Amino acid sequence: MTFQLFGLPVSRGIAIGRAVLVASSRIDVAHYYVGADAVETEIDRLRVARDAVAAGLAAMKNDLPAEAPAELSALLDVHLMLLHDESLTGATKQWIRERHYNAEWALSAQLEVLARQFDEMEDEYLRERKADLEQVVERLLGVLARGEDGASPIVAPASGGDPLVLVANDISPADMLQWKGGVFLGFVTDVGGKTSHTAIVARSMDIPAVVGAREASRLIRQDDWLVIDGDAGTVIVDPPPSVIEEYRAIKRERDASRAGLARLRHLPAVTLDGEAVELLANIEQPGDAAAALEAGACGIGLFRSEFLFMNRGGDLPGEDEQFEAYRTAVEAMKGLPVTIRTVDIGADKALDRMSANELRHEHALNPALGLRAIRWSLSDPAMFRQQLRAILRAAAHGKVRVLLPMVAHLSEVRQTLDALARARQQLDDAGRAYGPVEIGGMVEVPAAALVLPAFLRHFDFVSIGTNDLIQYTLAIDRADEAVAYLYNPWHPAVLQLIAQTIAGARAAGKGVSVCGEMAGDTAFSELLLAMGLRSFSMHPSQIVAVKQRVLGADAGRWSQSLGRILGADDPERECLVVTSAMSENAHLVEGHRAPRAVASEPAL
Ligand code: PEP
Ligand code: MG
C-alpha cells in the first residue's frame, strides 16, 4: 500500500531505492542486583567496556579516509568526550555502588537521568546531543552484552542489484562512515533536527536525506521501495511504478541541471552589462576551504571561527591551535582572500562549557540581545588578543581580512583596534612573524546601518549579515519557530537598510558584501545587484546557482527599477513584475552578450 511520510528536508536531492531497515538499536538490558562482594567486579566490567569503546572510537577516528568529511572526526570526538564525561561513567558507578545495580541497569538508569536533562535544554543544538549520548550508551551496552567493541556494522543485504536507502531510528556518525562508500543513496530517520549530526553529515556528503520522520522505521518494511525527496522532506513508501518513473524523470532533470550548472564553476561571474561580481564562500572549518575552491569561490567571505571553539568539553583553542586552523584555510585558498570573523558565540551558538560569561549568558532573559559576538570577545580581552594574534600570524601566509560580528557601538571598534595594536606589539616582543590584515565589521544591527559613515572611518570594508539584520530589524528571534512566519527578508525596512548600507559603503570607496543567507538565495540576486552589490558570500553549494543569475542579469537595467521596488508595499511582488517585464523586453535591448528571449519572434 502506498503512503507518504513527512519529515524535515535536510539534504537535497531525490533518492529511489529499496529500504534497508536498521532496527533501532536500543538493547534490552538485564536488570539484577549484584552482591556487595561483586560490586567492584561489576565496576570493572564497566571500565573494561568503556576502554573498549574508547579504543574502537579512537581507531575509527585514526582510520578515517582522507576524503571523509571533517565533521565526522569532530563527531567521533563528541562521542569520546561523552564517553569520558563524569556525568555518565562516574554517576553510573554510583548506581552500582549505592544501589547494587548490575552495570547494564546502572547505565540505562543514568541514561534516563541525563536524557531528561537534555530534553529540558532550551538550546536546540544541545538538546539534539541526546541522540549522541544514546549512541554512546548503546555501544557500551553492546560491549557489555557481547564483549566486543560495541560497533554494529551495517551490512548491506543482497538486493539483487537494486539501489538501497537506509531507514533507521537514528544513525550514529560512526555507522555513517561505513556507508560512505556509496552503498546507500539516501536515508530516512525517525529523529533528528536541522542541526542534528546526521543532518550535518548528510549535507556534507551531499546525500538526499529526510530526518524527523517520526514513525518511519516502524511503518516501513525491509525491502519496501522508497522515494526520498530531500528537497520537500517527504518519503513515499511503496509507490506504484508510475510514481517511481515520474520521480526518476524529475531526478534526471534535476541532476542534469545541476551538472549543467557545475560547468559554470570556473567561469568568471560577470553580468550581461559587464559588471564583475565576486562570489565568495562561507565556511565553518579550515577543511571546508577545499570545497569552496572546488565550487568556484574566489575567496572566503566568512570563516565562522566560533566553530573552532564549540564542543571542546571545557577548553578553548589556544593561540597555536587557532593559528594552525587559520593558516590551513589561508594556504588552501592559494592567495585568494580569507575573511576570518572573530568568535561569534552566543544566542543560538553556545559553547558547551559554562564559563563565567556563559553562565551569565545562559541566564540572560534575551540571549540574542545579550553578551554575544564582539561583546563576548571584548569581555575577555586576553582571549580576544589570543585570537587576534593567531589571525595576524596566519596573515603572514596569505591575504587575510578580520571581520567583527555584531558591532553596534563605535567604542567596540575602538577597543578592537586597541586590542589589535596590542596583539601586534606582543607578537613583535615575541619575535613572531605576522602579516597585514584588512579590518571590517558586520552590519547586523540596524544601528550599524544607520551610523555607517562613522564606522566606515575605521573599517576597510563591511559585510552585511542579513540573518541577524532581519532578526534585529523586525524583532523576530531567528531561532523561535513560533514567530518564524514573521521572519521576512522582503520586508521593506530590511531592504532599505541593506540598500542604504551598500550605497553608503560604495560612496565611501569601501568594500561591501552580503554574507547572510540572502546572498545565496537566487530570489534576491538581481535585486542585490540593482542595489550595487558586487560581492556575495554564501555556502559553497549555492555559488553556481547564483552565478547563473549573475550571468543572466543586466545590473544597469535592474538599478533603474530599484526605487520602485524599495518603495513598494510588497517588494517581492514588485520584483516579480520587474523580472517578467525584463524577460519580455530583453530582445529589445542592444549590447547583450547573450540573447535572453529566443523562443519566438517579437510581436512588435
Ligand atoms: C548573519 O547574521 O547574516 C551571519 C552571516 O552571521 P550568522 O548567521 O553566523 O549569525
Ligand atoms: Mg550573524
Coordinates of C-alpha atoms and ligand atoms in Angstrom, one line a residue:
M1 CA 0.0 0.0 0.0
T2 CA 1.4 3.4 -1.0
F3 CA 1.6 6.1 1.7
Q4 CA 3.6 9.2 2.4
L5 CA 5.7 10.3 5.4
F6 CA 6.7 13.8 6.2
G7 CA 9.9 14.9 7.9
L8 CA 12.5 17.7 7.7
P9 CA 14.3 18.2 4.4
V10 CA 17.9 18.4 5.5
S11 CA 19.9 17.4 2.4
R12 CA 18.6 17.9 -1.0
G13 CA 18.1 15.6 -4.0
I14 CA 15.9 12.6 -4.8
A15 CA 16.9 9.0 -3.9
I16 CA 14.9 6.0 -5.1
G17 CA 15.7 2.6 -3.7
R18 CA 14.8 -0.4 -1.6
A19 CA 14.7 0.1 2.2
V20 CA 17.3 -1.3 4.4
L21 CA 16.0 -1.2 7.9
V22 CA 18.4 -0.8 10.7
A23 CA 16.4 -1.7 13.7
S24 CA 16.5 0.9 16.4
S25 CA 19.5 -0.4 18.3
R26 CA 18.0 0.0 21.7
I27 CA 19.4 -3.0 23.5
D28 CA 17.2 -4.9 26.0
V29 CA 19.2 -4.9 29.2
A30 CA 19.1 -7.4 32.0
H31 CA 18.2 -5.9 35.4
Y32 CA 19.5 -7.6 38.5
Y33 CA 21.2 -6.8 41.8
V34 CA 24.8 -7.7 42.4
G35 CA 26.0 -8.8 45.8
A36 CA 28.2 -6.4 47.9
D37 CA 31.2 -8.6 47.1
A38 CA 30.6 -8.3 43.4
V39 CA 30.3 -4.5 43.2
E40 CA 34.0 -4.0 42.3
T41 CA 33.8 -6.7 39.6
E42 CA 30.8 -5.0 38.1
I43 CA 32.6 -1.7 38.1
D44 CA 35.5 -3.4 36.4
R45 CA 33.1 -4.7 33.7
L46 CA 32.0 -1.1 33.1
R47 CA 35.6 0.2 33.0
V48 CA 36.7 -2.5 30.5
A49 CA 33.6 -1.8 28.3
R50 CA 34.4 2.0 28.4
D51 CA 38.1 1.4 27.5
A52 CA 37.0 -1.0 24.6
V53 CA 34.5 1.6 23.2
A54 CA 37.1 4.4 23.6
A55 CA 39.7 2.3 21.7
G56 CA 37.1 1.5 19.0
L57 CA 36.2 5.1 18.5
A58 CA 39.8 6.3 18.5
A59 CA 40.7 3.6 15.9
M60 CA 37.8 4.7 13.8
K61 CA 39.0 8.3 14.0
N62 CA 42.5 7.3 13.1
D63 CA 41.4 5.3 10.1
L64 CA 39.2 8.0 8.7
P65 CA 39.8 8.1 5.0
A66 CA 41.4 11.4 3.8
E67 CA 38.3 12.3 1.9
A68 CA 36.0 11.8 4.9
P69 CA 34.1 15.0 5.8
A70 CA 35.8 17.0 8.6
E71 CA 32.6 16.8 10.6
L72 CA 33.0 13.0 11.1
S73 CA 36.2 13.4 13.0
A74 CA 34.5 16.1 15.2
L75 CA 31.5 13.8 15.8
L76 CA 33.8 11.0 16.9
D77 CA 35.4 13.5 19.3
V78 CA 32.0 14.4 20.7
H79 CA 31.3 10.7 21.4
L80 CA 34.7 10.2 23.0
M81 CA 34.0 13.3 25.2
L82 CA 30.6 12.0 26.3
L83 CA 32.1 8.6 27.0
H84 CA 34.6 10.0 29.4
D85 CA 32.3 12.5 31.0
E86 CA 31.9 12.0 34.7
S87 CA 28.2 12.5 34.5
L88 CA 28.0 9.3 32.5
T89 CA 30.5 6.8 33.8
G90 CA 31.1 8.4 37.2
A91 CA 27.4 8.5 38.0
T92 CA 26.9 5.0 36.7
K93 CA 29.4 3.7 39.1
Q94 CA 27.4 5.4 41.9
W95 CA 24.3 3.4 40.9
I96 CA 26.4 0.2 41.1
R97 CA 28.0 1.1 44.4
E98 CA 25.0 2.5 46.2
R99 CA 22.1 0.6 44.7
H100 CA 24.0 -2.6 43.7
Y101 CA 22.5 -2.5 40.2
N102 CA 24.3 -4.6 37.5
A103 CA 26.3 -2.5 35.1
E104 CA 23.7 -2.5 32.3
W105 CA 20.9 -1.5 34.6
A106 CA 23.1 1.3 36.1
L107 CA 24.0 2.6 32.7
S108 CA 20.4 2.7 31.4
A109 CA 19.2 4.3 34.7
Q110 CA 21.9 7.0 34.3
L111 CA 20.9 7.4 30.6
E112 CA 17.3 8.1 31.7
V113 CA 18.5 10.8 34.1
L114 CA 20.7 12.5 31.5
A115 CA 18.2 12.2 28.7
R116 CA 15.7 14.1 30.8
Q117 CA 18.2 16.9 31.4
F118 CA 18.9 17.1 27.6
D119 CA 15.1 17.2 27.0
E120 CA 14.8 20.2 29.2
M121 CA 17.6 22.2 27.5
E122 CA 16.4 25.2 25.6
D123 CA 19.1 25.2 23.1
E124 CA 18.1 23.1 20.1
Y125 CA 21.7 22.1 19.3
L126 CA 22.4 20.9 22.8
R127 CA 19.1 19.1 23.0
E128 CA 20.0 17.2 19.9
R129 CA 23.2 15.9 21.6
K130 CA 20.9 13.5 23.5
A131 CA 21.0 11.2 20.4
D132 CA 24.8 11.1 20.6
L133 CA 24.6 10.2 24.2
E134 CA 22.2 7.4 23.4
Q135 CA 24.6 6.1 20.8
V136 CA 27.5 6.0 23.2
V137 CA 25.4 4.2 25.8
E138 CA 24.3 1.6 23.2
R139 CA 27.9 1.0 22.3
L140 CA 28.7 0.4 26.0
L141 CA 25.7 -1.9 26.3
G142 CA 26.8 -3.7 23.2
V143 CA 30.2 -4.4 24.7
L144 CA 28.8 -5.5 28.0
A145 CA 26.4 -7.8 26.2
R146 CA 28.8 -9.2 23.6
G147 CA 32.2 -8.4 24.9
E148 CA 33.1 -6.7 21.6
D149 CA 33.9 -3.1 20.8
G150 CA 30.3 -2.1 20.5
A151 CA 30.3 -1.4 16.8
S152 CA 27.4 -2.8 15.0
P153 CA 28.4 -2.6 11.3
I154 CA 25.6 -2.1 8.9
V155 CA 25.9 -4.8 6.3
A156 CA 24.1 -4.1 3.1
P157 CA 21.8 -7.1 2.4
A158 CA 21.7 -8.7 -1.0
S159 CA 19.3 -6.6 -3.0
G160 CA 19.5 -8.2 -6.4
G161 CA 21.3 -5.1 -7.7
D162 CA 18.6 -2.7 -6.7
P163 CA 19.7 0.7 -5.2
L164 CA 19.4 0.9 -1.4
V165 CA 18.3 3.5 1.0
L166 CA 18.7 3.4 4.7
V167 CA 15.9 3.7 7.3
A168 CA 16.7 3.9 11.0
N169 CA 15.6 5.4 14.2
D170 CA 18.8 7.4 14.1
I171 CA 22.3 6.8 12.6
S172 CA 25.4 7.3 14.5
P173 CA 28.3 9.2 12.8
A174 CA 30.4 6.1 13.2
D175 CA 27.8 4.0 11.3
M176 CA 27.6 6.6 8.6
L177 CA 31.3 6.2 8.0
Q178 CA 30.6 2.6 7.0
W179 CA 28.3 3.5 4.1
K180 CA 30.4 6.5 2.9
G181 CA 31.5 4.2 0.1
G182 CA 28.2 4.8 -1.6
V183 CA 26.2 1.7 -0.5
F184 CA 23.2 3.8 0.3
L185 CA 21.7 6.5 -1.9
G186 CA 19.8 8.3 0.8
F187 CA 18.4 8.0 4.3
V188 CA 15.4 8.5 6.5
T189 CA 15.5 8.7 10.3
D190 CA 12.7 8.9 12.9
V191 CA 14.5 11.5 14.9
G192 CA 16.8 14.5 14.3
G193 CA 16.5 18.2 13.6
K194 CA 18.1 20.7 11.3
T195 CA 21.3 20.8 13.3
S196 CA 21.4 17.1 14.3
H197 CA 24.7 15.5 13.5
T198 CA 23.1 13.1 11.0
A199 CA 21.7 16.1 9.1
I200 CA 25.1 17.9 9.2
V201 CA 26.9 14.9 7.9
A202 CA 24.3 14.2 5.2
R203 CA 24.7 17.7 3.8
S204 CA 28.4 17.5 3.8
M205 CA 28.2 14.2 1.9
D206 CA 25.5 15.7 -0.5
I207 CA 23.2 12.7 0.0
P208 CA 19.3 13.2 -0.1
A209 CA 18.0 12.9 3.5
V210 CA 14.8 13.3 5.5
V211 CA 15.1 13.3 9.3
G212 CA 12.5 13.6 12.0
A213 CA 10.1 11.4 10.0
R214 CA 8.8 10.1 13.4
E215 CA 7.4 6.6 12.8
A216 CA 9.4 5.8 9.6
S217 CA 11.4 2.9 11.0
R218 CA 8.2 1.3 12.4
L219 CA 6.0 1.8 9.3
I220 CA 8.5 1.0 6.6
R221 CA 9.3 -2.7 6.0
Q222 CA 12.5 -4.2 4.9
D223 CA 12.8 -4.1 1.0
D224 CA 9.9 -1.6 0.5
W225 CA 10.6 0.7 -2.4
L226 CA 11.0 4.3 -1.2
V227 CA 11.2 7.7 -2.9
I228 CA 13.1 10.1 -0.7
D229 CA 12.6 13.7 -1.7
G230 CA 15.3 15.7 0.3
D231 CA 14.0 19.0 -1.1
A232 CA 10.4 18.5 0.1
G233 CA 11.1 16.4 3.2
T234 CA 8.8 13.6 2.0
V235 CA 9.2 9.9 1.8
I236 CA 6.8 7.9 -0.5
V237 CA 6.6 4.3 0.7
D238 CA 5.8 1.5 -1.7
P239 CA 5.0 3.8 -4.7
P240 CA 3.4 2.4 -7.8
P241 CA 5.7 2.0 -10.8
S242 CA 4.2 5.1 -12.5
V243 CA 5.2 7.3 -9.5
I244 CA 8.7 5.8 -9.4
E245 CA 9.0 6.6 -13.1
E246 CA 7.8 10.1 -12.6
Y247 CA 10.4 10.7 -9.8
R248 CA 13.1 9.2 -11.9
A249 CA 12.3 11.7 -14.6
I250 CA 12.4 14.6 -12.1
K251 CA 15.7 13.3 -10.7
R252 CA 17.2 13.1 -14.2
E253 CA 16.1 16.7 -14.9
R254 CA 17.5 18.0 -11.5
D255 CA 20.7 16.0 -11.9
A256 CA 21.1 17.4 -15.5
S257 CA 20.5 20.9 -14.4
R258 CA 23.0 20.5 -11.5
A259 CA 25.5 19.0 -13.8
G260 CA 24.9 21.8 -16.3
L261 CA 25.3 24.4 -13.6
A262 CA 28.5 22.8 -12.4
R263 CA 30.1 23.7 -15.8
L264 CA 29.8 27.3 -14.7
R265 CA 32.0 26.8 -11.7
H266 CA 35.2 28.3 -13.1
L267 CA 33.7 30.9 -15.3
P268 CA 34.1 34.5 -14.1
A269 CA 30.8 35.9 -12.8
V270 CA 30.1 38.9 -15.0
T271 CA 26.7 40.5 -15.6
L272 CA 25.3 41.0 -19.1
D273 CA 26.4 44.6 -18.9
G274 CA 29.9 43.7 -17.9
E275 CA 29.9 44.2 -14.2
A276 CA 32.3 41.8 -12.5
V277 CA 30.9 40.1 -9.4
E278 CA 32.8 38.4 -6.6
L279 CA 31.3 35.1 -5.4
L280 CA 32.8 34.1 -2.1
A281 CA 32.2 31.1 0.2
N282 CA 31.1 30.9 3.8
I283 CA 33.0 28.2 5.8
E284 CA 33.0 26.8 9.3
Q285 CA 36.2 24.7 9.4
P286 CA 39.5 25.1 7.6
G287 CA 38.8 21.8 5.8
D288 CA 35.9 23.4 4.1
A289 CA 38.2 25.6 2.1
A290 CA 38.9 22.9 -0.5
A291 CA 35.2 22.5 -1.2
A292 CA 35.0 26.3 -1.6
L293 CA 37.7 26.3 -4.2
E294 CA 36.2 23.4 -6.0
A295 CA 32.8 25.2 -6.1
G296 CA 34.5 28.1 -7.8
A297 CA 34.7 30.6 -4.9
C298 CA 37.1 33.4 -5.4
G299 CA 37.8 33.7 -1.7
I300 CA 36.3 33.1 1.7
G301 CA 33.8 35.8 2.6
L302 CA 33.0 34.4 6.0
F303 CA 35.0 31.9 8.1
R304 CA 32.8 31.4 11.2
S305 CA 35.7 30.9 13.6
E306 CA 33.3 30.1 16.5
F307 CA 33.0 26.5 15.3
L308 CA 36.6 26.0 16.4
F309 CA 35.5 27.0 19.9
M310 CA 32.5 24.7 20.3
N311 CA 32.1 21.2 21.7
R312 CA 35.5 21.1 23.3
G313 CA 34.4 19.8 26.6
G314 CA 35.6 22.9 28.5
D315 CA 38.7 24.0 26.9
L316 CA 39.1 26.7 24.3
P317 CA 41.6 26.5 21.4
G318 CA 44.9 28.2 22.2
E319 CA 46.8 30.6 20.0
D320 CA 48.9 28.0 18.2
E321 CA 45.9 25.7 17.5
Q322 CA 43.9 28.6 16.1
F323 CA 46.9 29.8 14.1
E324 CA 47.2 26.3 12.5
A325 CA 43.5 26.3 11.7
Y326 CA 43.6 29.8 10.1
R327 CA 46.8 29.1 8.3
T328 CA 45.4 25.8 6.8
A329 CA 42.5 27.8 5.4
V330 CA 44.6 30.6 4.1
E331 CA 47.1 28.3 2.4
A332 CA 44.3 26.2 0.9
M333 CA 42.9 29.3 -0.7
K334 CA 46.2 29.8 -2.6
G335 CA 46.5 33.6 -2.4
L336 CA 42.7 34.3 -2.5
P337 CA 41.4 36.4 0.4
V338 CA 40.1 34.7 3.6
T339 CA 37.8 36.7 5.8
I340 CA 38.1 35.4 9.4
R341 CA 35.2 36.5 11.6
T342 CA 36.2 36.8 15.3
V343 CA 34.2 34.5 17.6
D344 CA 30.5 35.0 17.2
I345 CA 29.4 33.0 20.2
G346 CA 26.0 33.4 21.9
A347 CA 22.3 33.2 21.3
D348 CA 21.8 30.1 19.1
K349 CA 25.5 29.3 19.1
A350 CA 26.5 28.3 22.6
L351 CA 29.8 27.0 23.8
D352 CA 29.5 23.7 25.6
R353 CA 31.4 24.9 28.6
M354 CA 29.9 27.0 31.4
S355 CA 32.4 29.8 31.7
A356 CA 31.5 32.8 33.8
N357 CA 30.5 34.5 30.6
E358 CA 28.4 31.6 29.5
L359 CA 26.7 31.4 32.8
R360 CA 25.7 35.0 32.6
H361 CA 24.6 34.4 29.0
E362 CA 22.6 31.3 29.8
H363 CA 20.6 33.2 32.4
A364 CA 20.1 36.3 30.3
L365 CA 16.4 37.0 29.5
N366 CA 17.1 37.8 25.9
P367 CA 20.3 35.9 24.8
A368 CA 20.1 37.3 21.3
L369 CA 20.4 40.8 22.9
G370 CA 22.9 39.8 25.5
L371 CA 26.6 39.1 25.8
R372 CA 27.3 37.7 22.4
A373 CA 29.6 38.1 19.4
I374 CA 32.0 41.1 19.7
R375 CA 30.6 41.9 23.2
W376 CA 31.7 38.4 24.3
S377 CA 35.2 38.8 22.9
L378 CA 35.7 42.2 24.4
S379 CA 34.6 40.9 27.8
D380 CA 37.6 38.7 27.9
P381 CA 40.5 40.8 26.5
A382 CA 43.2 38.1 26.9
M383 CA 41.2 35.6 25.0
F384 CA 40.4 38.1 22.3
R385 CA 44.0 39.1 21.9
Q386 CA 44.9 35.5 21.6
Q387 CA 42.5 35.1 18.7
L388 CA 43.8 38.3 17.0
R389 CA 47.4 37.1 17.4
A390 CA 46.6 33.8 15.7
I391 CA 44.8 35.6 12.9
L392 CA 47.7 38.1 12.4
R393 CA 50.2 35.2 12.3
A394 CA 48.1 33.4 9.7
A395 CA 48.1 36.7 7.6
A396 CA 51.9 36.1 7.0
H397 CA 50.8 33.2 4.8
G398 CA 48.2 34.8 2.6
K399 CA 45.6 37.5 2.2
V400 CA 43.6 37.8 5.4
R401 CA 40.7 40.1 6.5
V402 CA 39.4 40.3 10.0
L403 CA 35.6 40.7 10.4
L404 CA 33.9 41.8 13.7
P405 CA 30.5 40.3 14.4
M406 CA 27.5 42.4 15.5
V407 CA 29.2 45.8 16.1
A408 CA 26.7 48.5 17.2
H409 CA 28.9 50.9 19.1
L410 CA 31.9 52.9 18.0
S411 CA 33.5 52.1 21.3
E412 CA 33.6 48.4 20.3
V413 CA 35.5 49.3 17.1
R414 CA 38.0 51.5 19.1
Q415 CA 38.5 48.7 21.7
T416 CA 39.1 46.2 18.9
L417 CA 41.6 48.4 17.2
D418 CA 43.4 48.9 20.5
A419 CA 43.4 45.1 21.0
L420 CA 44.8 44.6 17.5
A421 CA 47.6 47.1 18.2
R422 CA 48.5 45.3 21.5
A423 CA 48.4 41.9 19.8
R424 CA 50.9 43.2 17.2
Q425 CA 53.1 44.6 19.9
Q426 CA 53.0 41.2 21.7
L427 CA 54.0 39.4 18.5
D428 CA 56.8 41.9 18.0
D429 CA 58.0 41.4 21.5
A430 CA 57.9 37.6 21.0
G431 CA 59.7 37.9 17.6
R432 CA 56.9 36.2 15.8
A433 CA 56.1 36.8 12.1
Y434 CA 52.8 38.3 11.2
G435 CA 51.2 39.9 8.2
P436 CA 48.9 42.9 7.4
V437 CA 45.1 42.5 7.7
E438 CA 42.2 44.5 6.5
I439 CA 39.6 45.1 9.1
G440 CA 35.9 45.1 8.6
G441 CA 32.6 44.9 10.6
M442 CA 29.4 43.1 10.1
V443 CA 26.3 45.1 9.6
E444 CA 23.8 43.0 11.6
V445 CA 22.0 45.5 13.8
P446 CA 20.1 48.5 12.4
A447 CA 22.2 50.9 14.5
A448 CA 25.3 49.9 12.5
A449 CA 23.5 50.6 9.2
L450 CA 22.2 53.9 10.4
V451 CA 25.5 55.3 11.5
L452 CA 27.5 53.6 8.8
P453 CA 29.7 56.6 7.9
A454 CA 31.1 56.7 11.4
F455 CA 32.0 53.0 11.3
L456 CA 33.5 53.4 7.8
R457 CA 36.1 55.9 9.1
H458 CA 37.6 52.9 10.9
F459 CA 36.8 50.0 8.6
D460 CA 38.3 48.9 5.3
F461 CA 35.1 47.0 4.4
V462 CA 31.7 45.9 5.8
S463 CA 29.8 42.7 5.4
I464 CA 26.0 42.6 5.8
G465 CA 24.8 39.7 8.0
T466 CA 21.2 39.6 6.7
N467 CA 20.3 36.7 9.1
D468 CA 20.8 38.8 12.1
L469 CA 19.9 42.1 10.4
I470 CA 16.4 40.7 9.8
Q471 CA 16.2 39.4 13.3
Y472 CA 17.1 42.7 14.9
T473 CA 15.2 45.0 12.5
L474 CA 11.9 43.1 12.7
A475 CA 12.3 42.0 16.4
I476 CA 12.0 38.3 15.5
D477 CA 14.1 35.7 17.3
R478 CA 15.5 33.8 14.3
A479 CA 15.6 30.6 16.4
D480 CA 11.9 30.8 17.6
E481 CA 9.6 28.7 15.4
A482 CA 6.6 30.5 16.9
V483 CA 7.4 33.7 15.1
A484 CA 9.2 32.2 12.1
Y485 CA 6.3 33.3 9.8
L486 CA 7.3 37.0 10.5
Y487 CA 10.9 36.5 9.6
N488 CA 10.7 38.1 6.2
P489 CA 13.7 39.2 4.2
W490 CA 11.4 41.0 1.8
H491 CA 10.2 43.4 4.5
P492 CA 10.8 47.0 3.1
A493 CA 12.6 48.1 6.2
V494 CA 15.2 45.3 5.8
L495 CA 15.6 46.0 2.1
Q496 CA 16.1 49.7 2.7
L497 CA 18.8 49.1 5.4
I498 CA 20.6 46.8 3.0
A499 CA 20.4 49.2 0.1
Q500 CA 21.5 52.1 2.3
T501 CA 24.5 50.2 3.6
I502 CA 25.6 49.1 0.1
A503 CA 25.2 52.6 -1.3
G504 CA 27.0 54.2 1.8
A505 CA 30.0 51.9 1.6
R506 CA 30.4 52.3 -2.1
A507 CA 30.1 56.1 -1.8
A508 CA 32.9 56.0 0.8
G509 CA 35.0 53.8 -1.5
K510 CA 34.9 50.9 0.9
G511 CA 34.3 47.2 0.1
V512 CA 30.8 45.8 0.9
S513 CA 29.5 42.3 0.7
V514 CA 26.5 40.3 1.9
C515 CA 27.3 37.1 3.8
G516 CA 23.9 36.2 5.2
E517 CA 21.5 33.6 3.6
M518 CA 20.1 36.3 1.3
A519 CA 23.4 36.2 -0.7
G520 CA 22.9 32.6 -1.7
D521 CA 19.2 32.9 -2.3
T522 CA 18.7 33.4 -6.0
A523 CA 15.4 35.2 -5.4
F524 CA 17.5 38.2 -4.3
S525 CA 20.4 38.0 -6.8
E526 CA 19.1 40.7 -9.2
L527 CA 17.8 43.0 -6.5
L528 CA 21.1 42.9 -4.7
L529 CA 22.9 43.6 -8.0
A530 CA 20.5 46.5 -8.5
M531 CA 21.5 47.9 -5.1
G532 CA 25.1 47.9 -6.3
L533 CA 26.3 44.8 -4.5
R534 CA 29.3 43.2 -6.3
S535 CA 30.4 40.8 -3.6
F536 CA 28.2 37.9 -2.4
S537 CA 29.3 35.3 0.2
M538 CA 27.4 32.0 0.6
H539 CA 27.5 28.3 1.3
P540 CA 29.8 26.8 -1.5
S541 CA 26.9 24.7 -2.9
Q542 CA 25.0 27.8 -3.8
I543 CA 27.7 29.5 -5.8
V544 CA 26.9 28.1 -9.3
A545 CA 23.2 28.9 -9.0
V546 CA 23.9 32.5 -8.0
K547 CA 26.5 32.7 -10.8
Q548 CA 23.9 31.6 -13.3
R549 CA 21.6 34.5 -12.2
V550 CA 24.6 37.0 -12.3
L551 CA 25.4 35.9 -15.9
G552 CA 21.9 36.5 -17.0
A553 CA 21.3 39.8 -15.2
D554 CA 21.6 43.3 -16.6
A555 CA 22.7 45.2 -13.4
G556 CA 22.2 48.6 -15.0
R557 CA 18.6 48.0 -16.1
W558 CA 17.8 46.5 -12.8
S559 CA 19.1 49.5 -10.9
Q560 CA 16.6 51.6 -12.8
S561 CA 13.8 49.7 -11.1
L562 CA 15.3 49.8 -7.6
G563 CA 13.4 52.8 -6.4
R564 CA 10.1 51.3 -7.4
I565 CA 10.9 48.0 -5.7
L566 CA 12.1 49.6 -2.5
G567 CA 9.1 52.0 -2.4
A568 CA 6.6 49.2 -2.9
D569 CA 4.4 47.9 -0.1
D570 CA 5.1 44.4 -1.4
P571 CA 8.7 44.5 -2.8
E572 CA 8.6 40.7 -3.5
R573 CA 5.6 41.1 -5.8
E574 CA 7.2 44.2 -7.4
C575 CA 10.4 42.3 -8.0
L576 CA 8.5 39.6 -9.9
V577 CA 6.7 42.2 -12.0
V578 CA 10.1 43.7 -12.9
T579 CA 11.5 40.3 -13.7
S580 CA 8.8 39.4 -16.1
A581 CA 8.8 42.8 -17.8
M582 CA 12.6 42.4 -18.3
S583 CA 12.4 39.0 -19.8
E584 CA 9.6 40.1 -22.2
N585 CA 11.6 43.1 -23.3
A586 CA 15.0 41.6 -23.3
H587 CA 15.2 41.2 -27.0
L588 CA 14.8 45.0 -27.4
V589 CA 18.0 45.8 -25.6
E590 CA 21.1 46.2 -27.5
G591 CA 24.6 45.2 -26.4
H592 CA 23.7 41.9 -24.8
R593 CA 26.3 39.3 -24.9
A594 CA 23.7 36.6 -25.0
P595 CA 20.1 36.5 -26.2
R596 CA 17.6 36.4 -23.4
A597 CA 14.4 35.6 -25.3
V598 CA 15.0 33.5 -28.3
A599 CA 11.9 31.3 -28.3
S600 CA 9.8 33.3 -30.7
E601 CA 9.8 36.4 -32.9
P602 CA 8.9 39.5 -31.0
A603 CA 5.4 40.8 -31.7
L604 CA 6.1 44.5 -32.2
Ligands
PEP1 C1 24.3 36.7 9.6 O1 23.8 37.1 10.7 O2 23.7 37.0 8.5 C2 25.5 36.0 9.5 C3 26.1 35.7 8.4 O3 26.0 35.5 10.7 P1 25.5 34.2 11.4 O4 24.5 33.6 10.5 O5 26.7 33.3 11.6 O6 24.9 34.8 12.7
MG2 MG 25.1 36.9 12.4

